[in-house]
Short mmCIF file of C-alpha atoms in Angstrom, two decimals:
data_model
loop_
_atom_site.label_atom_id
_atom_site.label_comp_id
_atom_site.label_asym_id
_atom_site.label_seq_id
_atom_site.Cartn_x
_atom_site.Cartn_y
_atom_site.Cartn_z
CA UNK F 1 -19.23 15.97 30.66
CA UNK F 2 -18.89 12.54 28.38
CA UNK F 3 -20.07 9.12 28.09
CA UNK F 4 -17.48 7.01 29.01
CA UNK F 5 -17.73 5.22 25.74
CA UNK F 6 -17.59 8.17 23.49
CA UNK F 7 -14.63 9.46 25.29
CA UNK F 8 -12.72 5.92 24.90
CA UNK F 9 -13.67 5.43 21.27
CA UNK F 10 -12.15 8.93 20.69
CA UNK F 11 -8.87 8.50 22.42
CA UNK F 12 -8.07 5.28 20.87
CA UNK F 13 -9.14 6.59 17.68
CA UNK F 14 -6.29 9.15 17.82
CA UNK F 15 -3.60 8.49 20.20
CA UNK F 16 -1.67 6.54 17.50
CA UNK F 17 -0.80 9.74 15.84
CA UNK F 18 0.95 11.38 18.60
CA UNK F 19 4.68 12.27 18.07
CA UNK F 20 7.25 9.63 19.44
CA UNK F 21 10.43 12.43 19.51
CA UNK F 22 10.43 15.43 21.65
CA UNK F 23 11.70 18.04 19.18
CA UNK F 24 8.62 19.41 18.80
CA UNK F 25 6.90 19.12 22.28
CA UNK F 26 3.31 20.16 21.13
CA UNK F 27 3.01 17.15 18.94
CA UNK F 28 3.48 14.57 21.85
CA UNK F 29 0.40 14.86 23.02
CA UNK F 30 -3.06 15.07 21.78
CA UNK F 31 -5.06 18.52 20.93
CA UNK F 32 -8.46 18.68 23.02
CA UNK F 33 -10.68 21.49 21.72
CA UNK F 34 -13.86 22.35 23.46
CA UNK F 35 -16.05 24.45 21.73
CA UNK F 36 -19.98 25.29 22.54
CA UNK F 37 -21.31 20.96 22.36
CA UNK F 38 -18.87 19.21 21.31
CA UNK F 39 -15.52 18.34 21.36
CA UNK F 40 -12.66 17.83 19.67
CA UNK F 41 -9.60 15.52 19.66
CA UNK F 42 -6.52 15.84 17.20
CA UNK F 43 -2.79 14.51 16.99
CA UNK F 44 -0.37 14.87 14.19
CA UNK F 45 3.39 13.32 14.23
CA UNK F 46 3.49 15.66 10.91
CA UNK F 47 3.18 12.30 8.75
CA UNK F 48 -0.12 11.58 9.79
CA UNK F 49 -2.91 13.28 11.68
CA UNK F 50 -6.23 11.70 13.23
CA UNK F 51 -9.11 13.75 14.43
CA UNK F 52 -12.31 12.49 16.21
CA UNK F 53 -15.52 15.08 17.14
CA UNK F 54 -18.18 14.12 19.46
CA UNK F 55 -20.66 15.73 21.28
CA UNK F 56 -20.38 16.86 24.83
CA UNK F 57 -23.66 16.14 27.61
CA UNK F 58 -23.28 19.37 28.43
CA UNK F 59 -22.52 22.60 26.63
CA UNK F 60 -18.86 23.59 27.74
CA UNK F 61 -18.83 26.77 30.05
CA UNK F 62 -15.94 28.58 27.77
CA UNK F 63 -14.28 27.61 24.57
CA UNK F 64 -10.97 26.32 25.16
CA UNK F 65 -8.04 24.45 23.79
CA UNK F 66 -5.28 22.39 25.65
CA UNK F 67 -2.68 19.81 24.56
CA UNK F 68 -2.64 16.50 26.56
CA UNK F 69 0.30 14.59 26.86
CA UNK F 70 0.03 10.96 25.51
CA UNK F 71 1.05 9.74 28.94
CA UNK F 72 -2.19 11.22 30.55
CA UNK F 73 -3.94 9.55 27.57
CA UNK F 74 -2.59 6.46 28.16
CA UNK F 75 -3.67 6.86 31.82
CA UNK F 76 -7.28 7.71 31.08
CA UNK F 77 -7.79 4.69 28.79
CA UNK F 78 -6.46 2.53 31.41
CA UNK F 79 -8.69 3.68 34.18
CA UNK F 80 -11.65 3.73 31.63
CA UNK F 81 -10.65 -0.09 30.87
CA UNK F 82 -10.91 -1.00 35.06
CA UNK F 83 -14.37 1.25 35.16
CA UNK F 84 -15.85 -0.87 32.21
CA UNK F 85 -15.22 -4.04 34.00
CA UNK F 86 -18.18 -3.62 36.32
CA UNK F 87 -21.62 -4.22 34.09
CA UNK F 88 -22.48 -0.58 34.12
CA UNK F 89 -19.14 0.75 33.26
CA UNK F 90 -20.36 2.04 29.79
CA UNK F 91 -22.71 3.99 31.78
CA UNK F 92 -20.63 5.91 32.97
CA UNK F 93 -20.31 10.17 32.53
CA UNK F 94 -16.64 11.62 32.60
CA UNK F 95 -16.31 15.02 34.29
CA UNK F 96 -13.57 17.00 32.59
CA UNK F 97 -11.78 20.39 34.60
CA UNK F 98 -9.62 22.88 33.14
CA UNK F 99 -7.30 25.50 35.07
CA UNK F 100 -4.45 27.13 34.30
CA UNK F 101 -1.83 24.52 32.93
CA UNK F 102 -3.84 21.66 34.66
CA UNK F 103 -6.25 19.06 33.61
CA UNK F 104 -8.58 17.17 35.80
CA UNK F 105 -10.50 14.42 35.11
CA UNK F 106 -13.19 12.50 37.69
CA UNK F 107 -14.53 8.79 36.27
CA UNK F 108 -16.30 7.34 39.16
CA UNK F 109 -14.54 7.26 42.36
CA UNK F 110 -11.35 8.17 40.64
CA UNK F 111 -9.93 12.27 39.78
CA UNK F 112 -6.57 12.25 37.54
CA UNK F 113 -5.04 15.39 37.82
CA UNK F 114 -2.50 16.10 34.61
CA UNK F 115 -0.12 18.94 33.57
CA UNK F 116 -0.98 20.26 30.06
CA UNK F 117 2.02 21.02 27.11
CA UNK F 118 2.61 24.75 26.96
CA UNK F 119 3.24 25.84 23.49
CA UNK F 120 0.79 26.29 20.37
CA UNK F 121 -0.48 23.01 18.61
CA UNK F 122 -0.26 23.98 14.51
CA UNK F 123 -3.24 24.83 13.21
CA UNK F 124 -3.83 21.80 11.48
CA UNK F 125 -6.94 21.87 9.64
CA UNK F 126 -5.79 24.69 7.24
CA UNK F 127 -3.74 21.51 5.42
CA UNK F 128 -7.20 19.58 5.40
CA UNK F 129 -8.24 19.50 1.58
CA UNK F 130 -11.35 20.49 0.43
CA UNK F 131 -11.69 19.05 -2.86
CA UNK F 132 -10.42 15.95 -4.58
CA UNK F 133 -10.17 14.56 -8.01
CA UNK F 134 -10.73 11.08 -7.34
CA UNK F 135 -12.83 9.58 -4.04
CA UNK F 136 -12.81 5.59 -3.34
CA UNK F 137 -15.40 3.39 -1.07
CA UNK F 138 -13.94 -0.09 -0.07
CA UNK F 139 -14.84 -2.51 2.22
CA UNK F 140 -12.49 -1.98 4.93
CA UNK F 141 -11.41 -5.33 6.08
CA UNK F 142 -10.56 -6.70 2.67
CA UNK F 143 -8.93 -3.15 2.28
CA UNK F 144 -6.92 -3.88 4.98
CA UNK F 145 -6.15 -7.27 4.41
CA UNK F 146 -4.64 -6.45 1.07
CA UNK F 147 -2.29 -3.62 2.46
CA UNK F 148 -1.23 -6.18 4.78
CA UNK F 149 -0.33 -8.42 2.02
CA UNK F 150 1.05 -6.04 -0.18
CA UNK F 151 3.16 -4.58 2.60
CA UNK F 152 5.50 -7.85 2.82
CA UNK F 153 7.00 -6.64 -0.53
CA UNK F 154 7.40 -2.95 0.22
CA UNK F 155 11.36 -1.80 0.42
CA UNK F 156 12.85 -1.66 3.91
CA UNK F 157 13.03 1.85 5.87
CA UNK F 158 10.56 3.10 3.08
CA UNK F 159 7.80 1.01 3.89
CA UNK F 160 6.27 1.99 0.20
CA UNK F 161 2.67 0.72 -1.70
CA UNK F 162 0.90 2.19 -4.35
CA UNK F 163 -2.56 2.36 -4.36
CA UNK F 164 -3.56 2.81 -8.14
CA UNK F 165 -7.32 3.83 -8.56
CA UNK F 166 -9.00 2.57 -11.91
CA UNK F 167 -12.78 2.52 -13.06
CA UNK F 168 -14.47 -0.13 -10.70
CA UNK F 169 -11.38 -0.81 -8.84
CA UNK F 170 -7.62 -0.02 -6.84
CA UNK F 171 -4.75 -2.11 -7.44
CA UNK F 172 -2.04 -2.20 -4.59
CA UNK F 173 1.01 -3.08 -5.67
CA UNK F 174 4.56 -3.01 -3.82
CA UNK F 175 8.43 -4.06 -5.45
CA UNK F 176 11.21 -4.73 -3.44
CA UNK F 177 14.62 -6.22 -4.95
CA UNK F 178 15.25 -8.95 -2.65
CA UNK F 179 11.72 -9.90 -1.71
CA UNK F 180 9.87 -9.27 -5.33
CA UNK F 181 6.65 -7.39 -6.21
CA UNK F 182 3.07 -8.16 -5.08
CA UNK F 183 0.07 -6.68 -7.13
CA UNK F 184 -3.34 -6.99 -5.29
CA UNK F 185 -6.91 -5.59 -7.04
CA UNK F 186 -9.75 -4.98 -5.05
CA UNK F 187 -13.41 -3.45 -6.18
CA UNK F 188 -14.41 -0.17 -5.25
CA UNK F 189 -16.49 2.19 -6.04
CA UNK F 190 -14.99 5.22 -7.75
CA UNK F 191 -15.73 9.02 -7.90
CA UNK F 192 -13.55 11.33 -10.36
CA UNK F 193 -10.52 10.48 -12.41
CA UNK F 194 -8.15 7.25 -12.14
CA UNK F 195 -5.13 8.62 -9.95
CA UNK F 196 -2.61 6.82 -7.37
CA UNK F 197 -0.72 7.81 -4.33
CA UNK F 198 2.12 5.89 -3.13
CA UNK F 199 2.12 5.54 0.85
CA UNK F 200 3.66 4.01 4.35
CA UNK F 201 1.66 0.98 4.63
CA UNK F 202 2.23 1.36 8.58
CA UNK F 203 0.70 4.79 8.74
CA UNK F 204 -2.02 3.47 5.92
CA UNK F 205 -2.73 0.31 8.38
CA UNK F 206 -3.24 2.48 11.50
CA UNK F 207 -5.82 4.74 9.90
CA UNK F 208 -7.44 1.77 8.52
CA UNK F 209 -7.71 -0.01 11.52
CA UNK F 210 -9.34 2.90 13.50
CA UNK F 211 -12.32 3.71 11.36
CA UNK F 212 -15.45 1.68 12.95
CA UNK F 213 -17.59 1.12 9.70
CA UNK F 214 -17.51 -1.57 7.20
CA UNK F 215 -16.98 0.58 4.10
CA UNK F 216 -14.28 3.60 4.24
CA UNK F 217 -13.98 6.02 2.03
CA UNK F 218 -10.21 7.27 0.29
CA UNK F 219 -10.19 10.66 -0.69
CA UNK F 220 -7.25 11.89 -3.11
CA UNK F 221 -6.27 15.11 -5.19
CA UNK F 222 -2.80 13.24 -6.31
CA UNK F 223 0.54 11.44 -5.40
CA UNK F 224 1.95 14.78 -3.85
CA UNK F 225 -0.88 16.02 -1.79
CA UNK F 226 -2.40 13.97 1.78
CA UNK F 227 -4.53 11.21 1.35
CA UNK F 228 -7.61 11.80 3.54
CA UNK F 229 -9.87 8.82 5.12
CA UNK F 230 -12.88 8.78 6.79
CA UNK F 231 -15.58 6.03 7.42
CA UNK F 232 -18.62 6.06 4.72
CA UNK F 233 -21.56 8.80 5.79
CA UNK F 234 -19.59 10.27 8.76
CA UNK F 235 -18.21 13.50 9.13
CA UNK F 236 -16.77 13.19 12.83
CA UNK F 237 -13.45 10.98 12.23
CA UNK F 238 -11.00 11.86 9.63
CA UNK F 239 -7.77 10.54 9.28
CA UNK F 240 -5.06 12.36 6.68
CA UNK F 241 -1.39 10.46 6.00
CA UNK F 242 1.57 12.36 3.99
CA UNK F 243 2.09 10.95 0.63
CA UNK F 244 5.72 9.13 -0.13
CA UNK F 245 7.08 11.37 -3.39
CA UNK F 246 8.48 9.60 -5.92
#
């Protein structure tokens, strides 16, 4: 069992991160592991990965792992989004079932009954870091903001920035040859040594957008190795994007 609330923050917090092609069928969906009180949610397109832990209301009768397919996600948000339309939809506790190649899930009045992806979902944390040389808190929305800006000068099809970390400070900075170059500094506090990472602002802007506190936290080893975010003091929503090799 989940709150409907918990459940809905969770989905949306990873969903984005789900595979679009269907050469590798285990990534178009999203990873649900349930182990002892809590639960967990993970999808990877093998650029980017999201994961979101929260506790269960009710300790899960078996451990168990299944891959959901975005569709079914999709589904459950939208029938979570008609159940919070009545004043006590936040109220609300989601039953979740699991048989053989089957998921159901009961919201109210309403049981969705899903087909889960056969195959093995990559064991993803083992490409989790668990050090870093350098670690950044920002404010997220002026974060955001200047990623946004510094975006409309990154080169077509690479969709490039550079996020240069300095004492007291992290300059973003994108060049393009038709549209020019954009340099952006921001203040930050900084951990470690001055570094920089060069990145899709698309994948960067997703990850930004899903954290739900107003200072986030960039974690970095160097410009070859993932970029890790999370939101400041949490340790239940990480979000990891590939870095662009120069």
């Amino acid at each position: 069992q989940l709150k409907i609330n918990d459940l809905q923050k969770a989905l949306n917090q990873v969903i984005f991160s789900v595979a679009s092609h269907e050469s590798r069928p285990e990534l178009c969906g999203v990873c649900v592991i349930f182990d002892n009180q809590q639960v967990t949610f993970a999808a990877t397109d093998s650029f980017r990965l999201a994961e979101k832990v929260i506790p269960l209301n009710i300790k899960a009768e078996r451990s168990s792992k299944i891959i959901v397919p975005a569709r079914t996600i999709s589904e459950i948000l939208r029938i979570i989004g008609i159940v919070n339309e009545s004043d006590d939809g936040y109220n609300e506790i989601i039953k979740i079932g699991i048989s053989e190649n089957q998921l159901i899930i009961k919201i109210q009045g309403t049981e969705l009954i899903s087909r889960t992806i056969e195959g093995k979902y990559p064991d993803y944390r083992q490409i989790i870091p668990e050090k870093f040389k350098t670690e950044v808190s920002v404010d997220k929305i002026a974060l955001l903001q200047a990623v946004k800006n510094a975006a409309l000068f990154s080169r077509s099809g690479l969709h490039d920035i550079t996020i240069k970390i300095q004492p007291e400070k992290i300059i973003l900075s994108a060049n393009d040859q038709q549209t020019g170059e954009n340099t952006i500094e921001l203040p930050a506090e900084i951990s470690g040594e001055q570094n920089n990472v060069t990145i899709n602002h698309r994948y960067l802007i997703d990850g930004i957008q899903s954290m739900d506190t107003e200072k986030i936290r960039l974690k970095i080893i160097d410009g070859a190795n993932p970029m890790i975010l999370t939101p400041e003091l949490s340790t239940t929503h990480l979000y990891i994007v590939m870095p662009i090799r120069q």
